[in-house]
Every structure is written in C-alpha cells, then in structure tokens.
C-alpha cells in the first residue's frame, strides 16, 4: 500500500513543478519489533533512501541487512570525526599536476585521507558522501584549507619555491559557510597570496543548485581565486554552464580514458572536448592518466595539463617536498 502512495505523491509533485525538477525518493523501514526506538527506525529509513540517491531510475528502497552494515559505517564516521580531526588522523595528501609540454610540476591537488590507527586508510569516497549528507563536510574542508595555507606559510618562511595548490570544495560548503569571507580570513591569518590557491568544484555540485553556487563562484573569482571545474563529462554535463559562466580550468573526467586501448570513442570525445574548451579560453587538464600512451595522446591533442598515477599518486606532505 505504501508504494502506490509514493507514486501518487511523485506524480502530484511533477504536476506543480515548473523550472526545477524535484524527484521524490522514499526509504522504507518495516518495523517488526514494536519496542524499537522511533529514531532508529527513521535512521534506517533514511539510510535506505540515501542509498538510492544517485540511482535515477529507483523511487524507493526498503531497508535490508546489507544496509545495516552501511548504517554502522556511517555512524562510525560521524562518531569519530571530531577525534580524527583533533588527533590528525585526517590529513591532506598531495598529487602532482604537470604541464603536458614540459612534464614539469605546475600545481598540486590536496586530497583528504583519514588514516585510522586501527582500520588503516579510509578513502574520501567512503567518508565524503556521509559528511555531505549530514552537512558536516565543511569541517574537513576547513581543516584541509588550514593545513594547506599553514604549510604554504612554512614553505615561504623556509624560502622554498612554490606552485599553486588546488583544493576540493563541496556543494555543502557553499550552503553552510560564507565561503568567500571564510577563505579570506584564513588567507590573511597565514599571509597567503590568492593566486597560489585554486578551488575545484565538481560538475555535479553545479547541477543541483546552480544559481546560488554560481553566484558564490563568481564572487570568489572576483576576489582573485581560480575556479576549476572538476569531473567534467562525468554526469549530465551542461554545456550551457560553460557558455554562461566563466571557469579558469576544466578538469576532464578520467572515465574518458577507460578502454583507451580497445576503442577510439574516448579519444574522439577527448579531442573535441579539449579543443572546445580551449576555444572558450579555458585551460584544460585531464586527470586519471595512467600510461605513457595516454599521456602522449593527450599532449598531441593539445591538452595543457596532466594528472594521474603515471606522474605520481597522492602522497603525504613531506617536509620540503619540492614545489608544494
Ligand atoms: P577528484 O577531486 O576528482 O580527485 C581525483 C581522484 O582520482 C582522487 O581520488 C585521486 O586519488 C584519484 N586518482 C588520481 N589519479 C588517478 C589515476 O591515475 N587513476 C585512478 N584510477 N585514480 C586516480 P580520491 O583521493 O579517492 O578522492 C575522490 C574524490 O573525493 C575526489 O575526486 C574529490 O571529489 C573528493 N575529495 C577528495 N579530497 C577532498 C576534500 O578535501 N574535500 C572535498 N570536498 N572533497 C574531496
Ligand atoms: Mg578534484
Ligand atoms: Mg575529478
């Protein structure tokens, strides 16, 4: 009986929406034990709902045992976040970005890692979606920024050369924090120049609440920060975003490199995307480059920057590491 109800609410929502597209999804927990706490029942229904968030063809999900494991993992992340930040189990790793023509490092990307003393390395894909769901991701991003800026200051004091560092932002950061002033204050605290830090915003973050985020992005650009669009081509890329708004660089998603040896399709698409973006006066970077053949191909089509395991994996900050 629940399922026809969900469908009918969905249909009613479709009737009233005009410019925005709201999809209703439902998580269901069938409570068999009447003594069970209502909050726990709701948590389970919520986890079921979150689990189908990106699955556009599913409208509901019933909680099952497998999701129980997911719920426990989520709870652990939420329970241990503050301690992990405090004890520096969470830290930035850095992956080099090179110029395709010279092969020289021209930037680093800061990628967060959670190194738990018992569980070992926990990767962003496990942590970030949970913290985004609970709107806690600004804690991590503020931490990464502070680490990057303070390390930069340290490097300058030691008179080491430096290249820019790019920092990933989440859609939630824009919603929860007044980013432009938050970043300004931190930069001032560590006496950092604006042209040494770039901010990456994923294509998908720009799809969900575009107007609001795009306004904030132009504010950051006006202040002198570069904005890089991350994962271009991975979702429902809107070419209008590139037409109507200015980005400094587009990072083309690594998925186009998949099956590089067996099909020409990815290469054809890459060639045209790179050329289109360059013609729009935006810099180009392809990430996820793992082989020399891929590197040579990308250089031959005029892609400006390259990032990937071929050049270097994300690595911990080592004191004096060249160029950070
Ligand atoms: P991203 O920003 O698109 O970063 C690229 C991801 O691809 C990284 O995964 C990186 O380790 C991985 N990668 C780099 N080169 C290669 C390669 O040659 N082959 C393959 N297969 N993978 C490669 P990671 O570090 O697990 O991060 C995943 C995503 O999590 C990032 O994707 C980014 O969207 C997000 N993220 C990471 N750190 C942060 C952070 O501090 N804040 C926020 N908001 N998001 C973050
Ligand atoms: Mg990125
Ligand atoms: Mg990316």
mmCIF file of C-alpha atoms and ligand atoms in Angstrom:
data_model
loop_
_atom_site.group_PDB
_atom_site.id
_atom_site.type_symbol
_atom_site.label_atom_id
_atom_site.label_comp_id
_atom_site.label_asym_id
_atom_site.label_seq_id
_atom_site.Cartn_x
_atom_site.Cartn_y
_atom_site.Cartn_z
ATOM 1 C CA UNK A 1 0.000 0.000 0.000
ATOM 2 C CA UNK A 2 2.946 2.320 0.705
ATOM 3 C CA UNK A 3 4.322 2.059 -2.818
ATOM 4 C CA UNK A 4 1.237 3.317 -4.698
ATOM 5 C CA UNK A 5 1.187 6.217 -2.206
ATOM 6 C CA UNK A 6 4.767 7.156 -3.047
ATOM 7 C CA UNK A 7 3.938 7.030 -6.750
ATOM 8 C CA UNK A 8 0.903 9.227 -6.316
ATOM 9 C CA UNK A 9 2.873 11.842 -4.320
ATOM 10 C CA UNK A 10 5.571 11.762 -7.007
ATOM 11 C CA UNK A 11 3.006 12.391 -9.699
ATOM 12 C CA UNK A 12 1.458 15.259 -7.764
ATOM 13 C CA UNK A 13 4.875 16.891 -7.289
ATOM 14 C CA UNK A 14 5.528 16.581 -11.021
ATOM 15 C CA UNK A 15 2.349 18.494 -11.719
ATOM 16 C CA UNK A 16 3.305 21.558 -9.678
ATOM 17 C CA UNK A 17 6.954 21.897 -10.574
ATOM 18 C CA UNK A 18 7.957 24.214 -13.373
ATOM 19 C CA UNK A 19 11.584 25.213 -13.736
ATOM 20 C CA UNK A 20 13.102 22.941 -11.158
ATOM 21 C CA UNK A 21 12.996 19.219 -11.229
ATOM 22 C CA UNK A 22 12.255 17.687 -7.843
ATOM 23 C CA UNK A 23 12.453 13.939 -7.589
ATOM 24 C CA UNK A 24 10.767 12.281 -4.670
ATOM 25 C CA UNK A 25 12.516 9.263 -3.260
ATOM 26 C CA UNK A 26 11.474 7.193 -0.285
ATOM 27 C CA UNK A 27 13.306 4.994 2.169
ATOM 28 C CA UNK A 28 11.194 2.417 3.931
ATOM 29 C CA UNK A 29 11.846 0.538 7.127
ATOM 30 C CA UNK A 30 9.339 -2.095 8.048
ATOM 31 C CA UNK A 31 9.307 -2.196 11.801
ATOM 32 C CA UNK A 32 8.672 -5.684 13.106
ATOM 33 C CA UNK A 33 9.542 -5.040 16.698
ATOM 34 C CA UNK A 34 7.140 -2.606 18.310
ATOM 35 C CA UNK A 35 9.574 -1.739 21.096
ATOM 36 C CA UNK A 36 12.083 -0.313 18.692
ATOM 37 C CA UNK A 37 13.045 3.300 19.133
ATOM 38 C CA UNK A 38 11.339 5.579 16.552
ATOM 39 C CA UNK A 39 14.568 7.489 15.903
ATOM 40 C CA UNK A 40 16.362 4.267 14.987
ATOM 41 C CA UNK A 41 13.538 3.305 12.658
ATOM 42 C CA UNK A 42 13.773 6.691 10.953
ATOM 43 C CA UNK A 43 17.568 6.386 10.681
ATOM 44 C CA UNK A 44 17.155 3.095 8.878
ATOM 45 C CA UNK A 45 14.563 4.507 6.500
ATOM 46 C CA UNK A 46 16.885 7.445 5.858
ATOM 47 C CA UNK A 47 19.847 5.198 5.051
ATOM 48 C CA UNK A 48 17.673 3.237 2.638
ATOM 49 C CA UNK A 49 16.694 6.483 0.950
ATOM 50 C CA UNK A 50 20.271 7.812 0.763
ATOM 51 C CA UNK A 51 21.409 4.556 -0.834
ATOM 52 C CA UNK A 52 19.375 5.256 -3.989
ATOM 53 C CA UNK A 53 20.095 8.964 -4.206
ATOM 54 C CA UNK A 54 22.133 8.764 -7.399
ATOM 55 C CA UNK A 55 20.062 5.997 -8.964
ATOM 56 C CA UNK A 56 17.760 7.933 -11.145
ATOM 57 C CA UNK A 57 15.536 5.003 -12.030
ATOM 58 C CA UNK A 58 14.702 3.963 -8.454
ATOM 59 C CA UNK A 59 11.989 5.693 -6.469
ATOM 60 C CA UNK A 60 12.066 3.763 -3.219
ATOM 61 C CA UNK A 61 14.204 1.336 -1.285
ATOM 62 C CA UNK A 62 13.268 -0.969 1.552
ATOM 63 C CA UNK A 63 15.875 -1.274 4.327
ATOM 64 C CA UNK A 64 17.673 -4.617 4.411
ATOM 65 C CA UNK A 65 20.562 -6.256 6.287
ATOM 66 C CA UNK A 66 23.168 -5.079 3.796
ATOM 67 C CA UNK A 67 22.170 -1.508 4.553
ATOM 68 C CA UNK A 68 22.635 -2.298 8.242
ATOM 69 C CA UNK A 69 26.395 -2.539 7.563
ATOM 70 C CA UNK A 70 26.277 0.805 5.731
ATOM 71 C CA UNK A 71 24.464 2.393 8.632
ATOM 72 C CA UNK A 72 27.064 1.162 11.114
ATOM 73 C CA UNK A 73 29.882 2.518 8.947
ATOM 74 C CA UNK A 74 28.132 5.881 8.666
ATOM 75 C CA UNK A 75 27.643 6.014 12.388
ATOM 76 C CA UNK A 76 31.332 5.287 12.982
ATOM 77 C CA UNK A 77 32.361 8.089 10.671
ATOM 78 C CA UNK A 78 30.042 10.543 12.381
ATOM 79 C CA UNK A 79 31.049 9.431 15.880
ATOM 80 C CA UNK A 80 34.791 9.575 15.223
ATOM 81 C CA UNK A 81 35.102 12.649 13.017
ATOM 82 C CA UNK A 82 35.993 15.171 15.710
ATOM 83 C CA UNK A 83 38.539 12.927 17.354
ATOM 84 C CA UNK A 84 40.119 12.140 13.972
ATOM 85 C CA UNK A 85 40.469 15.838 13.201
ATOM 86 C CA UNK A 86 41.869 16.597 16.609
ATOM 87 C CA UNK A 87 44.393 13.782 16.588
ATOM 88 C CA UNK A 88 45.364 14.472 12.958
ATOM 89 C CA UNK A 89 44.239 11.075 11.711
ATOM 90 C CA UNK A 90 42.746 13.210 8.975
ATOM 91 C CA UNK A 91 45.309 14.905 6.780
ATOM 92 C CA UNK A 92 45.940 16.198 3.296
ATOM 93 C CA UNK A 93 47.686 14.112 0.652
ATOM 94 C CA UNK A 94 49.067 15.837 -2.408
ATOM 95 C CA UNK A 95 49.016 14.734 -6.030
ATOM 96 C CA UNK A 96 51.173 16.457 -8.648
ATOM 97 C CA UNK A 97 49.822 18.088 -11.800
ATOM 98 C CA UNK A 98 52.257 18.608 -14.679
ATOM 99 C CA UNK A 99 52.352 20.664 -17.850
ATOM 100 C CA UNK A 100 51.942 18.294 -20.775
ATOM 101 C CA UNK A 101 54.635 20.034 -22.802
ATOM 102 C CA UNK A 102 57.401 20.272 -20.263
ATOM 103 C CA UNK A 103 56.440 17.486 -17.854
ATOM 104 C CA UNK A 104 57.161 19.945 -15.026
ATOM 105 C CA UNK A 105 55.042 20.083 -11.888
ATOM 106 C CA UNK A 106 52.848 23.190 -12.119
ATOM 107 C CA UNK A 107 50.379 22.520 -9.272
ATOM 108 C CA UNK A 108 49.347 20.031 -6.596
ATOM 109 C CA UNK A 109 45.875 18.868 -5.667
ATOM 110 C CA UNK A 110 45.092 18.409 -1.988
ATOM 111 C CA UNK A 111 43.136 15.169 -1.410
ATOM 112 C CA UNK A 112 41.946 14.285 2.039
ATOM 113 C CA UNK A 113 42.901 10.998 3.736
ATOM 114 C CA UNK A 114 41.696 9.532 7.018
ATOM 115 C CA UNK A 115 44.358 7.248 8.416
ATOM 116 C CA UNK A 116 42.806 5.398 11.306
ATOM 117 C CA UNK A 117 45.252 3.748 13.744
ATOM 118 C CA UNK A 118 43.163 0.557 13.729
ATOM 119 C CA UNK A 119 41.325 0.455 10.391
ATOM 120 C CA UNK A 120 44.096 1.977 8.305
ATOM 121 C CA UNK A 121 43.494 4.177 5.297
ATOM 122 C CA UNK A 122 39.935 5.346 4.733
ATOM 123 C CA UNK A 123 39.367 6.944 1.310
ATOM 124 C CA UNK A 124 37.246 10.019 0.520
ATOM 125 C CA UNK A 125 34.647 8.005 -1.378
ATOM 126 C CA UNK A 126 33.643 6.352 1.884
ATOM 127 C CA UNK A 127 33.692 9.460 4.025
ATOM 128 C CA UNK A 128 32.647 12.401 1.885
ATOM 129 C CA UNK A 129 29.149 11.288 0.842
ATOM 130 C CA UNK A 130 28.289 10.636 4.517
ATOM 131 C CA UNK A 131 29.604 14.007 5.660
ATOM 132 C CA UNK A 132 27.809 15.728 2.806
ATOM 133 C CA UNK A 133 24.553 14.060 3.757
ATOM 134 C CA UNK A 134 24.931 15.293 7.346
ATOM 135 C CA UNK A 135 26.234 18.672 6.178
ATOM 136 C CA UNK A 136 29.480 18.181 8.082
ATOM 137 C CA UNK A 137 31.879 18.284 5.128
ATOM 138 C CA UNK A 138 32.849 21.930 5.827
ATOM 139 C CA UNK A 139 34.711 20.622 8.896
ATOM 140 C CA UNK A 140 37.006 18.584 6.659
ATOM 141 C CA UNK A 141 37.379 21.257 4.028
ATOM 142 C CA UNK A 142 38.177 23.947 6.560
ATOM 143 C CA UNK A 143 40.765 21.602 8.048
ATOM 144 C CA UNK A 144 42.357 20.878 4.650
ATOM 145 C CA UNK A 145 42.462 24.579 3.814
ATOM 146 C CA UNK A 146 44.074 25.443 7.106
ATOM 147 C CA UNK A 147 46.663 22.705 6.591
ATOM 148 C CA UNK A 148 47.437 23.820 3.039
ATOM 149 C CA UNK A 149 47.707 27.508 3.934
ATOM 150 C CA UNK A 150 49.835 26.904 7.015
ATOM 151 C CA UNK A 151 52.187 24.602 5.116
ATOM 152 C CA UNK A 152 52.497 27.232 2.418
ATOM 153 C CA UNK A 153 53.446 29.808 5.022
ATOM 154 C CA UNK A 154 56.017 27.421 6.450
ATOM 155 C CA UNK A 155 57.492 26.866 2.977
ATOM 156 C CA UNK A 156 57.738 30.591 2.400
ATOM 157 C CA UNK A 157 59.490 31.057 5.717
ATOM 158 C CA UNK A 158 61.949 28.375 4.687
ATOM 159 C CA UNK A 159 62.348 30.236 1.401
ATOM 160 C CA UNK A 160 61.293 27.302 -0.705
ATOM 161 C CA UNK A 161 59.850 27.677 -4.162
ATOM 162 C CA UNK A 162 56.190 27.042 -4.528
ATOM 163 C CA UNK A 163 53.497 26.260 -7.104
ATOM 164 C CA UNK A 164 49.735 26.589 -6.571
ATOM 165 C CA UNK A 165 47.681 24.023 -4.669
ATOM 166 C CA UNK A 166 44.126 23.202 -5.695
ATOM 167 C CA UNK A 167 41.561 22.428 -3.023
ATOM 168 C CA UNK A 168 38.318 20.489 -3.484
ATOM 169 C CA UNK A 169 35.092 22.113 -2.360
ATOM 170 C CA UNK A 170 31.742 20.513 -1.848
ATOM 171 C CA UNK A 171 28.329 21.942 -2.712
ATOM 172 C CA UNK A 172 27.544 21.903 1.026
ATOM 173 C CA UNK A 173 30.491 24.222 1.770
ATOM 174 C CA UNK A 174 28.762 26.950 -0.210
ATOM 175 C CA UNK A 175 25.484 26.382 1.611
ATOM 176 C CA UNK A 176 26.786 26.176 5.170
ATOM 177 C CA UNK A 177 29.665 28.659 5.245
ATOM 178 C CA UNK A 178 30.091 32.110 3.781
ATOM 179 C CA UNK A 179 32.981 30.799 1.732
ATOM 180 C CA UNK A 180 34.460 33.973 0.317
ATOM 181 C CA UNK A 181 34.917 35.635 3.706
ATOM 182 C CA UNK A 182 35.903 32.373 5.394
ATOM 183 C CA UNK A 183 38.694 31.829 2.878
ATOM 184 C CA UNK A 184 39.773 35.473 3.024
ATOM 185 C CA UNK A 185 40.143 35.321 6.790
ATOM 186 C CA UNK A 186 42.199 32.134 6.677
ATOM 187 C CA UNK A 187 44.409 33.531 3.922
ATOM 188 C CA UNK A 188 45.042 36.617 5.976
ATOM 189 C CA UNK A 189 45.844 34.560 9.055
ATOM 190 C CA UNK A 190 48.551 32.687 7.142
ATOM 191 C CA UNK A 191 49.580 35.611 4.979
ATOM 192 C CA UNK A 192 48.951 33.746 1.716
ATOM 193 C CA UNK A 193 48.638 35.212 -1.778
ATOM 194 C CA UNK A 194 45.384 34.433 -3.597
ATOM 195 C CA UNK A 195 46.980 33.282 -6.812
ATOM 196 C CA UNK A 196 48.596 30.311 -5.063
ATOM 197 C CA UNK A 197 45.297 28.508 -4.361
ATOM 198 C CA UNK A 198 42.663 27.218 -6.712
ATOM 199 C CA UNK A 199 39.301 25.738 -5.846
ATOM 200 C CA UNK A 200 37.764 22.725 -7.544
ATOM 201 C CA UNK A 201 34.015 22.388 -7.777
ATOM 202 C CA UNK A 202 32.558 19.261 -9.320
ATOM 203 C CA UNK A 203 30.286 19.446 -12.259
ATOM 204 C CA UNK A 204 27.600 17.625 -10.245
ATOM 205 C CA UNK A 205 27.727 20.233 -7.456
ATOM 206 C CA UNK A 206 26.904 22.815 -10.073
ATOM 207 C CA UNK A 207 23.869 20.934 -11.268
ATOM 208 C CA UNK A 208 21.976 20.759 -8.004
ATOM 209 C CA UNK A 209 21.549 24.374 -7.001
ATOM 210 C CA UNK A 210 23.286 26.137 -9.838
ATOM 211 C CA UNK A 211 22.277 29.755 -9.440
ATOM 212 C CA UNK A 212 23.269 30.088 -5.814
ATOM 213 C CA UNK A 213 26.591 28.314 -6.248
ATOM 214 C CA UNK A 214 27.429 30.072 -9.483
ATOM 215 C CA UNK A 215 26.978 33.455 -7.785
ATOM 216 C CA UNK A 216 29.347 32.437 -4.995
ATOM 217 C CA UNK A 217 31.822 31.170 -7.543
ATOM 218 C CA UNK A 218 31.881 34.460 -9.380
ATOM 219 C CA UNK A 219 32.444 36.220 -6.049
ATOM 220 C CA UNK A 220 35.481 34.028 -5.425
ATOM 221 C CA UNK A 221 36.746 34.707 -8.950
ATOM 222 C CA UNK A 222 36.284 38.449 -8.496
ATOM 223 C CA UNK A 223 38.422 38.200 -5.384
ATOM 224 C CA UNK A 224 41.203 36.660 -7.432
ATOM 225 C CA UNK A 225 40.879 32.909 -6.885
ATOM 226 C CA UNK A 226 40.874 30.483 -9.781
ATOM 227 C CA UNK A 227 37.910 28.144 -10.026
ATOM 228 C CA UNK A 228 38.427 24.781 -11.657
ATOM 229 C CA UNK A 229 35.516 22.640 -12.777
ATOM 230 C CA UNK A 230 36.137 19.050 -11.662
ATOM 231 C CA UNK A 231 34.962 15.792 -13.268
ATOM 232 C CA UNK A 232 33.689 17.424 -16.445
ATOM 233 C CA UNK A 233 31.788 14.910 -18.528
ATOM 234 C CA UNK A 234 31.033 12.522 -15.685
ATOM 235 C CA UNK A 235 27.405 13.405 -15.147
ATOM 236 C CA UNK A 236 24.820 15.369 -17.005
ATOM 237 C CA UNK A 237 27.318 17.948 -18.238
ATOM 238 C CA UNK A 238 25.527 21.077 -19.113
ATOM 239 C CA UNK A 239 27.368 22.846 -21.872
ATOM 240 C CA UNK A 240 25.338 25.921 -21.010
ATOM 241 C CA UNK A 241 27.354 26.163 -17.815
ATOM 242 C CA UNK A 242 30.434 26.728 -19.943
ATOM 243 C CA UNK A 243 28.564 29.130 -22.203
ATOM 244 C CA UNK A 244 27.091 31.320 -19.482
ATOM 245 C CA UNK A 245 29.761 31.236 -16.783
ATOM 246 C CA UNK A 246 33.485 31.617 -16.590
ATOM 247 C CA UNK A 247 35.791 28.944 -15.229
ATOM 248 C CA UNK A 248 39.567 29.129 -15.216
ATOM 249 C CA UNK A 249 40.158 25.475 -15.973
ATOM 250 C CA UNK A 250 38.133 22.400 -16.782
ATOM 251 C CA UNK A 251 39.296 19.048 -15.439
ATOM 252 C CA UNK A 252 38.098 16.414 -17.838
ATOM 253 C CA UNK A 253 36.870 13.255 -16.166
ATOM 254 C CA UNK A 254 39.113 10.191 -16.168
ATOM 255 C CA UNK A 255 36.329 7.968 -17.422
ATOM 256 C CA UNK A 256 37.040 9.052 -20.998
ATOM 257 C CA UNK A 257 40.379 7.228 -20.683
ATOM 258 C CA UNK A 258 38.727 3.933 -19.830
ATOM 259 C CA UNK A 259 39.205 1.261 -22.544
ATOM 260 C CA UNK A 260 41.802 3.524 -24.149
ATOM 261 C CA UNK A 261 43.433 0.607 -25.964
ATOM 262 C CA UNK A 262 40.312 -1.074 -27.233
ATOM 263 C CA UNK A 263 38.143 1.723 -28.569
ATOM 264 C CA UNK A 264 38.618 5.024 -30.359
ATOM 265 C CA UNK A 265 35.466 6.567 -28.931
ATOM 266 C CA UNK A 266 37.011 8.074 -25.780
ATOM 267 C CA UNK A 267 39.827 9.570 -27.850
ATOM 268 C CA UNK A 268 37.438 11.191 -30.302
ATOM 269 C CA UNK A 269 35.432 12.722 -27.460
ATOM 270 C CA UNK A 270 38.574 13.909 -25.648
ATOM 271 C CA UNK A 271 39.971 15.509 -28.787
ATOM 272 C CA UNK A 272 36.803 17.525 -29.287
ATOM 273 C CA UNK A 273 36.253 18.442 -25.646
ATOM 274 C CA UNK A 274 39.828 19.702 -25.309
ATOM 275 C CA UNK A 275 39.535 21.737 -28.464
ATOM 276 C CA UNK A 276 36.137 23.165 -27.481
ATOM 277 C CA UNK A 277 37.296 24.168 -24.010
ATOM 278 C CA UNK A 278 40.453 25.777 -25.318
ATOM 279 C CA UNK A 279 38.410 27.747 -27.838
ATOM 280 C CA UNK A 280 36.330 29.045 -24.949
ATOM 281 C CA UNK A 281 39.580 30.387 -23.469
ATOM 282 C CA UNK A 282 39.566 27.968 -20.572
ATOM 283 C CA UNK A 283 42.574 25.887 -19.534
ATOM 284 C CA UNK A 284 42.413 22.106 -19.946
ATOM 285 C CA UNK A 285 43.524 19.239 -17.712
ATOM 286 C CA UNK A 286 42.861 15.531 -17.989
ATOM 287 C CA UNK A 287 43.019 13.501 -14.776
ATOM 288 C CA UNK A 288 43.493 9.782 -14.230
ATOM 289 C CA UNK A 289 46.339 9.401 -16.730
ATOM 290 C CA UNK A 290 47.999 6.054 -16.067
ATOM 291 C CA UNK A 291 50.011 5.177 -19.178
ATOM 292 C CA UNK A 292 52.575 6.812 -21.399
ATOM 293 C CA UNK A 293 50.351 6.206 -24.441
ATOM 294 C CA UNK A 294 47.559 8.191 -22.812
ATOM 295 C CA UNK A 295 49.997 10.977 -21.920
ATOM 296 C CA UNK A 296 51.396 11.171 -25.473
ATOM 297 C CA UNK A 297 47.918 11.188 -26.962
ATOM 298 C CA UNK A 298 46.748 13.994 -24.661
ATOM 299 C CA UNK A 299 49.828 16.028 -25.443
ATOM 300 C CA UNK A 300 49.242 15.505 -29.161
ATOM 301 C CA UNK A 301 45.707 16.906 -28.946
ATOM 302 C CA UNK A 302 46.908 19.998 -27.092
ATOM 303 C CA UNK A 303 45.725 19.214 -23.562
ATOM 304 C CA UNK A 304 47.641 21.599 -21.317
ATOM 305 C CA UNK A 305 47.931 19.769 -18.019
ATOM 306 C CA UNK A 306 48.013 16.167 -16.895
ATOM 307 C CA UNK A 307 47.375 14.474 -13.571
ATOM 308 C CA UNK A 308 47.391 10.774 -12.769
ATOM 309 C CA UNK A 309 49.231 7.796 -11.355
ATOM 310 C CA UNK A 310 51.688 7.926 -14.287
ATOM 311 C CA UNK A 311 53.019 11.192 -12.886
ATOM 312 C CA UNK A 312 52.510 10.454 -9.220
ATOM 313 C CA UNK A 313 49.997 9.132 -6.724
ATOM 314 C CA UNK A 314 48.610 11.305 -3.958
ATOM 315 C CA UNK A 315 51.304 11.351 -1.274
ATOM 316 C CA UNK A 316 51.711 12.678 2.218
ATOM 317 C CA UNK A 317 53.241 16.063 2.682
ATOM 318 C CA UNK A 318 56.923 15.601 3.195
ATOM 319 C CA UNK A 319 58.782 18.479 4.677
ATOM 320 C CA UNK A 320 60.500 20.293 1.853
ATOM 321 C CA UNK A 321 58.774 18.256 -0.858
ATOM 322 C CA UNK A 322 59.722 20.127 -3.957
ATOM 323 C CA UNK A 323 57.207 22.714 -5.091
ATOM 324 C CA UNK A 324 54.397 22.464 -2.530
HETATM 325 P P1 LIG B 1 38.694 14.264 -7.551
HETATM 326 O O1 LIG B 1 38.849 15.630 -6.978
HETATM 327 O O2 LIG B 1 38.186 14.153 -8.936
HETATM 328 O O3 LIG B 1 40.115 13.600 -7.390
HETATM 329 C C1 LIG B 1 40.619 12.609 -8.234
HETATM 330 C C2 LIG B 1 40.545 11.238 -7.625
HETATM 331 O O4 LIG B 1 41.138 10.288 -8.515
HETATM 332 C C3 LIG B 1 41.354 11.081 -6.342
HETATM 333 O O5 LIG B 1 40.679 10.087 -5.570
HETATM 334 C C4 LIG B 1 42.683 10.553 -6.829
HETATM 335 O O6 LIG B 1 43.403 9.841 -5.841
HETATM 336 C C5 LIG B 1 42.236 9.632 -7.927
HETATM 337 N N1 LIG B 1 43.259 9.491 -8.977
HETATM 338 C C6 LIG B 1 44.265 10.325 -9.287
HETATM 339 N N2 LIG B 1 44.992 9.862 -10.317
HETATM 340 C C7 LIG B 1 44.436 8.685 -10.685
HETATM 341 C C8 LIG B 1 44.739 7.706 -11.700
HETATM 342 O O7 LIG B 1 45.673 7.834 -12.478
HETATM 343 N N3 LIG B 1 43.911 6.634 -11.783
HETATM 344 C C9 LIG B 1 42.855 6.451 -10.946
HETATM 345 N N4 LIG B 1 42.120 5.361 -11.076
HETATM 346 N N5 LIG B 1 42.541 7.354 -9.965
HETATM 347 C C10 LIG B 1 43.327 8.448 -9.844
HETATM 348 P P2 LIG B 1 40.437 10.287 -4.031
HETATM 349 O O8 LIG B 1 41.623 10.937 -3.400
HETATM 350 O O9 LIG B 1 39.978 8.972 -3.510
HETATM 351 O O10 LIG B 1 39.254 11.333 -3.986
HETATM 352 C C11 LIG B 1 37.989 11.049 -4.513
HETATM 353 C C12 LIG B 1 37.141 12.289 -4.571
HETATM 354 O O11 LIG B 1 36.822 12.759 -3.257
HETATM 355 C C13 LIG B 1 37.839 13.470 -5.238
HETATM 356 O O12 LIG B 1 37.726 13.359 -6.626
HETATM 357 C C14 LIG B 1 37.076 14.654 -4.662
HETATM 358 O O13 LIG B 1 35.897 14.896 -5.385
HETATM 359 C C15 LIG B 1 36.739 14.161 -3.281
HETATM 360 N N6 LIG B 1 37.695 14.770 -2.333
HETATM 361 C C16 LIG B 1 38.969 14.381 -2.041
HETATM 362 N N7 LIG B 1 39.504 15.183 -1.093
HETATM 363 C C17 LIG B 1 38.560 16.107 -0.784
HETATM 364 C C18 LIG B 1 38.494 17.222 0.138
HETATM 365 O O14 LIG B 1 39.443 17.555 0.855
HETATM 366 N N8 LIG B 1 37.312 17.919 0.178
HETATM 367 C C19 LIG B 1 36.242 17.603 -0.620
HETATM 368 N N9 LIG B 1 35.127 18.358 -0.527
HETATM 369 N N10 LIG B 1 36.264 16.592 -1.491
HETATM 370 C C20 LIG B 1 37.399 15.843 -1.570
HETATM 371 MG MG1 LIG B 2 39.443 17.329 -7.586
HETATM 372 MG MG1 LIG B 3 37.966 14.792 -10.610
#
